[in-house]
PDB file of C-alpha atoms in Angstrom:
ATOM      1  CA  UNK A   1    -192.131 -70.604  99.209  1.00 82.00           C
ATOM      2  CA  UNK A   2    -192.092 -70.444  95.434  1.00 84.00           C
ATOM      3  CA  UNK A   3    -193.910 -73.770  95.265  1.00 79.00           C
ATOM      4  CA  UNK A   4    -196.691 -72.491  97.516  1.00 85.00           C
ATOM      5  CA  UNK A   5    -197.108 -69.456  95.262  1.00 90.00           C
ATOM      6  CA  UNK A   6    -197.101 -71.629  92.135  1.00 88.00           C
ATOM      7  CA  UNK A   7    -199.516 -74.093  93.752  1.00 85.00           C
ATOM      8  CA  UNK A   8    -201.910 -71.300  94.718  1.00 90.00           C
ATOM      9  CA  UNK A   9    -201.866 -69.998  91.138  1.00 91.00           C
ATOM     10  CA  UNK A  10    -202.395 -73.522  89.797  1.00 89.00           C
ATOM     11  CA  UNK A  11    -205.362 -74.094  92.120  1.00 89.00           C
ATOM     12  CA  UNK A  12    -206.837 -70.798  90.933  1.00 92.00           C
ATOM     13  CA  UNK A  13    -206.206 -71.708  87.273  1.00 91.00           C
ATOM     14  CA  UNK A  14    -207.776 -75.116  87.865  1.00 89.00           C
ATOM     15  CA  UNK A  15    -210.828 -73.395  89.351  1.00 90.00           C
ATOM     16  CA  UNK A  16    -211.153 -71.407  86.125  1.00 93.00           C
ATOM     17  CA  UNK A  17    -211.086 -74.582  84.048  1.00 89.00           C
ATOM     18  CA  UNK A  18    -207.484 -74.378  82.870  1.00 88.00           C
ATOM     19  CA  UNK A  19    -205.400 -77.560  82.499  1.00 87.00           C
ATOM     20  CA  UNK A  20    -208.504 -79.785  82.389  1.00 85.00           C
ATOM     21  CA  UNK A  21    -206.615 -82.815  81.026  1.00 86.00           C
ATOM     22  CA  UNK A  22    -204.143 -82.642  83.893  1.00 87.00           C
ATOM     23  CA  UNK A  23    -206.805 -82.968  86.577  1.00 85.00           C
ATOM     24  CA  UNK A  24    -209.597 -84.934  84.877  1.00 83.00           C
ATOM     25  CA  UNK A  25    -208.828 -88.230  86.610  1.00 86.00           C
ATOM     26  CA  UNK A  26    -207.487 -89.497  89.928  1.00 87.00           C
ATOM     27  CA  UNK A  27    -205.408 -92.119  88.127  1.00 92.00           C
ATOM     28  CA  UNK A  28    -204.125 -90.160  85.123  1.00 94.00           C
ATOM     29  CA  UNK A  29    -202.218 -86.872  84.888  1.00 95.00           C
ATOM     30  CA  UNK A  30    -201.896 -85.559  81.339  1.00 94.00           C
ATOM     31  CA  UNK A  31    -199.065 -83.034  81.002  1.00 93.00           C
ATOM     32  CA  UNK A  32    -199.313 -82.524  77.224  1.00 86.00           C
ATOM     33  CA  UNK A  33    -198.790 -78.879  76.281  1.00 82.00           C
ATOM     34  CA  UNK A  34    -197.313 -77.983  79.702  1.00 88.00           C
ATOM     35  CA  UNK A  35    -193.942 -76.390  80.228  1.00 87.00           C
ATOM     36  CA  UNK A  36    -191.572 -78.228  82.563  1.00 89.00           C
ATOM     37  CA  UNK A  37    -192.230 -75.685  85.343  1.00 91.00           C
ATOM     38  CA  UNK A  38    -196.018 -76.032  85.019  1.00 92.00           C
ATOM     39  CA  UNK A  39    -195.744 -79.829  84.835  1.00 93.00           C
ATOM     40  CA  UNK A  40    -193.624 -79.917  88.031  1.00 93.00           C
ATOM     41  CA  UNK A  41    -196.185 -77.742  89.798  1.00 93.00           C
ATOM     42  CA  UNK A  42    -199.017 -80.020  88.689  1.00 93.00           C
ATOM     43  CA  UNK A  43    -197.122 -83.106  89.866  1.00 94.00           C
ATOM     44  CA  UNK A  44    -196.322 -81.462  93.206  1.00 92.00           C
ATOM     45  CA  UNK A  45    -200.010 -80.644  93.605  1.00 92.00           C
ATOM     46  CA  UNK A  46    -200.951 -84.245  92.830  1.00 93.00           C
ATOM     47  CA  UNK A  47    -198.428 -85.472  95.415  1.00 93.00           C
ATOM     48  CA  UNK A  48    -199.723 -82.938  97.933  1.00 92.00           C
ATOM     49  CA  UNK A  49    -203.266 -84.203  97.320  1.00 91.00           C
ATOM     50  CA  UNK A  50    -202.067 -87.751  97.952  1.00 93.00           C
ATOM     51  CA  UNK A  51    -200.457 -86.682 101.230  1.00 93.00           C
ATOM     52  CA  UNK A  52    -203.568 -84.857 102.417  1.00 92.00           C
ATOM     53  CA  UNK A  53    -205.937 -87.638 101.367  1.00 91.00           C
ATOM     54  CA  UNK A  54    -207.709 -85.389  98.846  1.00 90.00           C
ATOM     55  CA  UNK A  55    -206.626 -87.802  96.101  1.00 89.00           C
ATOM     56  CA  UNK A  56    -207.114 -91.526  96.537  1.00 87.00           C
ATOM     57  CA  UNK A  57    -204.023 -93.686  96.334  1.00 85.00           C
ATOM     58  CA  UNK A  58    -203.827 -95.837  93.236  1.00 91.00           C
ATOM     59  CA  UNK A  59    -201.426 -96.366  90.341  1.00 95.00           C
ATOM     60  CA  UNK A  60    -201.038 -93.000  88.630  1.00 96.00           C
ATOM     61  CA  UNK A  61    -200.310 -92.758  84.922  1.00 95.00           C
ATOM     62  CA  UNK A  62    -198.252 -89.712  83.987  1.00 95.00           C
ATOM     63  CA  UNK A  63    -198.607 -88.710  80.331  1.00 93.00           C
ATOM     64  CA  UNK A  64    -195.834 -86.471  79.079  1.00 91.00           C
ATOM     65  CA  UNK A  65    -196.123 -87.100  75.382  1.00 82.00           C
ATOM     66  CA  UNK A  66    -193.376 -88.109  73.002  1.00 65.00           C
ATOM     67  CA  UNK A  67    -192.211 -84.651  71.994  1.00 58.00           C
ATOM     68  CA  UNK A  68    -194.061 -84.478  68.668  1.00 61.00           C
ATOM     69  CA  UNK A  69    -194.838 -80.795  69.255  1.00 59.00           C
ATOM     70  CA  UNK A  70    -191.429 -79.865  70.686  1.00 60.00           C
ATOM     71  CA  UNK A  71    -188.504 -78.356  68.845  1.00 64.00           C
ATOM     72  CA  UNK A  72    -186.864 -80.976  66.656  1.00 64.00           C
ATOM     73  CA  UNK A  73    -189.552 -83.447  67.826  1.00 61.00           C
ATOM     74  CA  UNK A  74    -187.494 -84.278  70.926  1.00 63.00           C
ATOM     75  CA  UNK A  75    -189.254 -85.326  74.120  1.00 61.00           C
ATOM     76  CA  UNK A  76    -188.015 -82.917  76.773  1.00 71.00           C
ATOM     77  CA  UNK A  77    -190.816 -83.188  79.313  1.00 86.00           C
ATOM     78  CA  UNK A  78    -190.631 -86.959  79.509  1.00 87.00           C
ATOM     79  CA  UNK A  79    -187.071 -87.077  80.828  1.00 88.00           C
ATOM     80  CA  UNK A  80    -187.451 -84.040  83.061  1.00 91.00           C
ATOM     81  CA  UNK A  81    -190.581 -85.397  84.780  1.00 93.00           C
ATOM     82  CA  UNK A  82    -189.055 -88.853  85.262  1.00 93.00           C
ATOM     83  CA  UNK A  83    -185.988 -87.234  86.824  1.00 94.00           C
ATOM     84  CA  UNK A  84    -188.136 -84.996  89.021  1.00 95.00           C
ATOM     85  CA  UNK A  85    -190.276 -87.884  90.288  1.00 96.00           C
ATOM     86  CA  UNK A  86    -187.325 -90.229  90.873  1.00 95.00           C
ATOM     87  CA  UNK A  87    -184.592 -87.884  92.061  1.00 94.00           C
ATOM     88  CA  UNK A  88    -186.459 -85.049  93.753  1.00 92.00           C
ATOM     89  CA  UNK A  89    -189.429 -86.993  95.096  1.00 93.00           C
ATOM     90  CA  UNK A  90    -187.872 -90.422  95.597  1.00 95.00           C
ATOM     91  CA  UNK A  91    -190.636 -92.283  93.771  1.00 97.00           C
ATOM     92  CA  UNK A  92    -190.129 -95.528  91.898  1.00 96.00           C
ATOM     93  CA  UNK A  93    -191.530 -95.516  88.370  1.00 97.00           C
ATOM     94  CA  UNK A  94    -192.681 -98.222  85.988  1.00 96.00           C
ATOM     95  CA  UNK A  95    -192.144 -97.674  82.287  1.00 93.00           C
ATOM     96  CA  UNK A  96    -194.964 -98.398  79.846  1.00 92.00           C
ATOM     97  CA  UNK A  97    -193.537-100.773  77.194  1.00 93.00           C
ATOM     98  CA  UNK A  98    -193.712 -99.271  73.715  1.00 90.00           C
ATOM     99  CA  UNK A  99    -194.793 -95.828  74.945  1.00 88.00           C
ATOM    100  CA  UNK A 100    -192.010 -93.521  76.083  1.00 85.00           C
ATOM    101  CA  UNK A 101    -194.602 -90.761  76.536  1.00 89.00           C
ATOM    102  CA  UNK A 102    -196.131 -92.496  79.570  1.00 93.00           C
ATOM    103  CA  UNK A 103    -194.831 -93.623  82.926  1.00 94.00           C
ATOM    104  CA  UNK A 104    -196.651 -95.119  85.910  1.00 96.00           C
ATOM    105  CA  UNK A 105    -196.167 -94.362  89.578  1.00 97.00           C
ATOM    106  CA  UNK A 106    -197.231 -97.714  91.045  1.00 97.00           C
ATOM    107  CA  UNK A 107    -199.413 -97.800  94.142  1.00 96.00           C
ATOM    108  CA  UNK A 108    -196.716 -99.573  96.189  1.00 96.00           C
ATOM    109  CA  UNK A 109    -194.271 -96.757  95.353  1.00 96.00           C
ATOM    110  CA  UNK A 110    -196.856 -94.159  96.415  1.00 95.00           C
ATOM    111  CA  UNK A 111    -197.547 -96.016  99.669  1.00 95.00           C
ATOM    112  CA  UNK A 112    -193.807 -96.204 100.453  1.00 94.00           C
ATOM    113  CA  UNK A 113    -193.422 -92.510  99.663  1.00 94.00           C
ATOM    114  CA  UNK A 114    -196.370 -91.583 101.884  1.00 93.00           C
ATOM    115  CA  UNK A 115    -194.710 -93.340 104.828  1.00 92.00           C
ATOM    116  CA  UNK A 116    -191.510 -91.291 104.539  1.00 85.00           C
TER     117      UNK A 116
END
């Protein structure tokens, strides 16, 4: 599948030290400077790691940024990743008050998702 190809490339890139902020923590995924396609691939990899047990289950903070470096300073990634996680993956999200550039996937949401 296209995801498997993208995931294999991402794993290879990760092995070469690319996207270090995205994979530096089990509880935080920083997607700053990623395109929407790259960010989706990273999030799918994180979810795959949760399913396989390679990543421990805990609240996961997703950092998308506020769009300061986007055209017209509009946050594109933030909305797209929230939609992807909610609609495509079926995860419940918790907003971070006062910071639209962050969202949390709570542990209870992850545990529910893992059971489906």
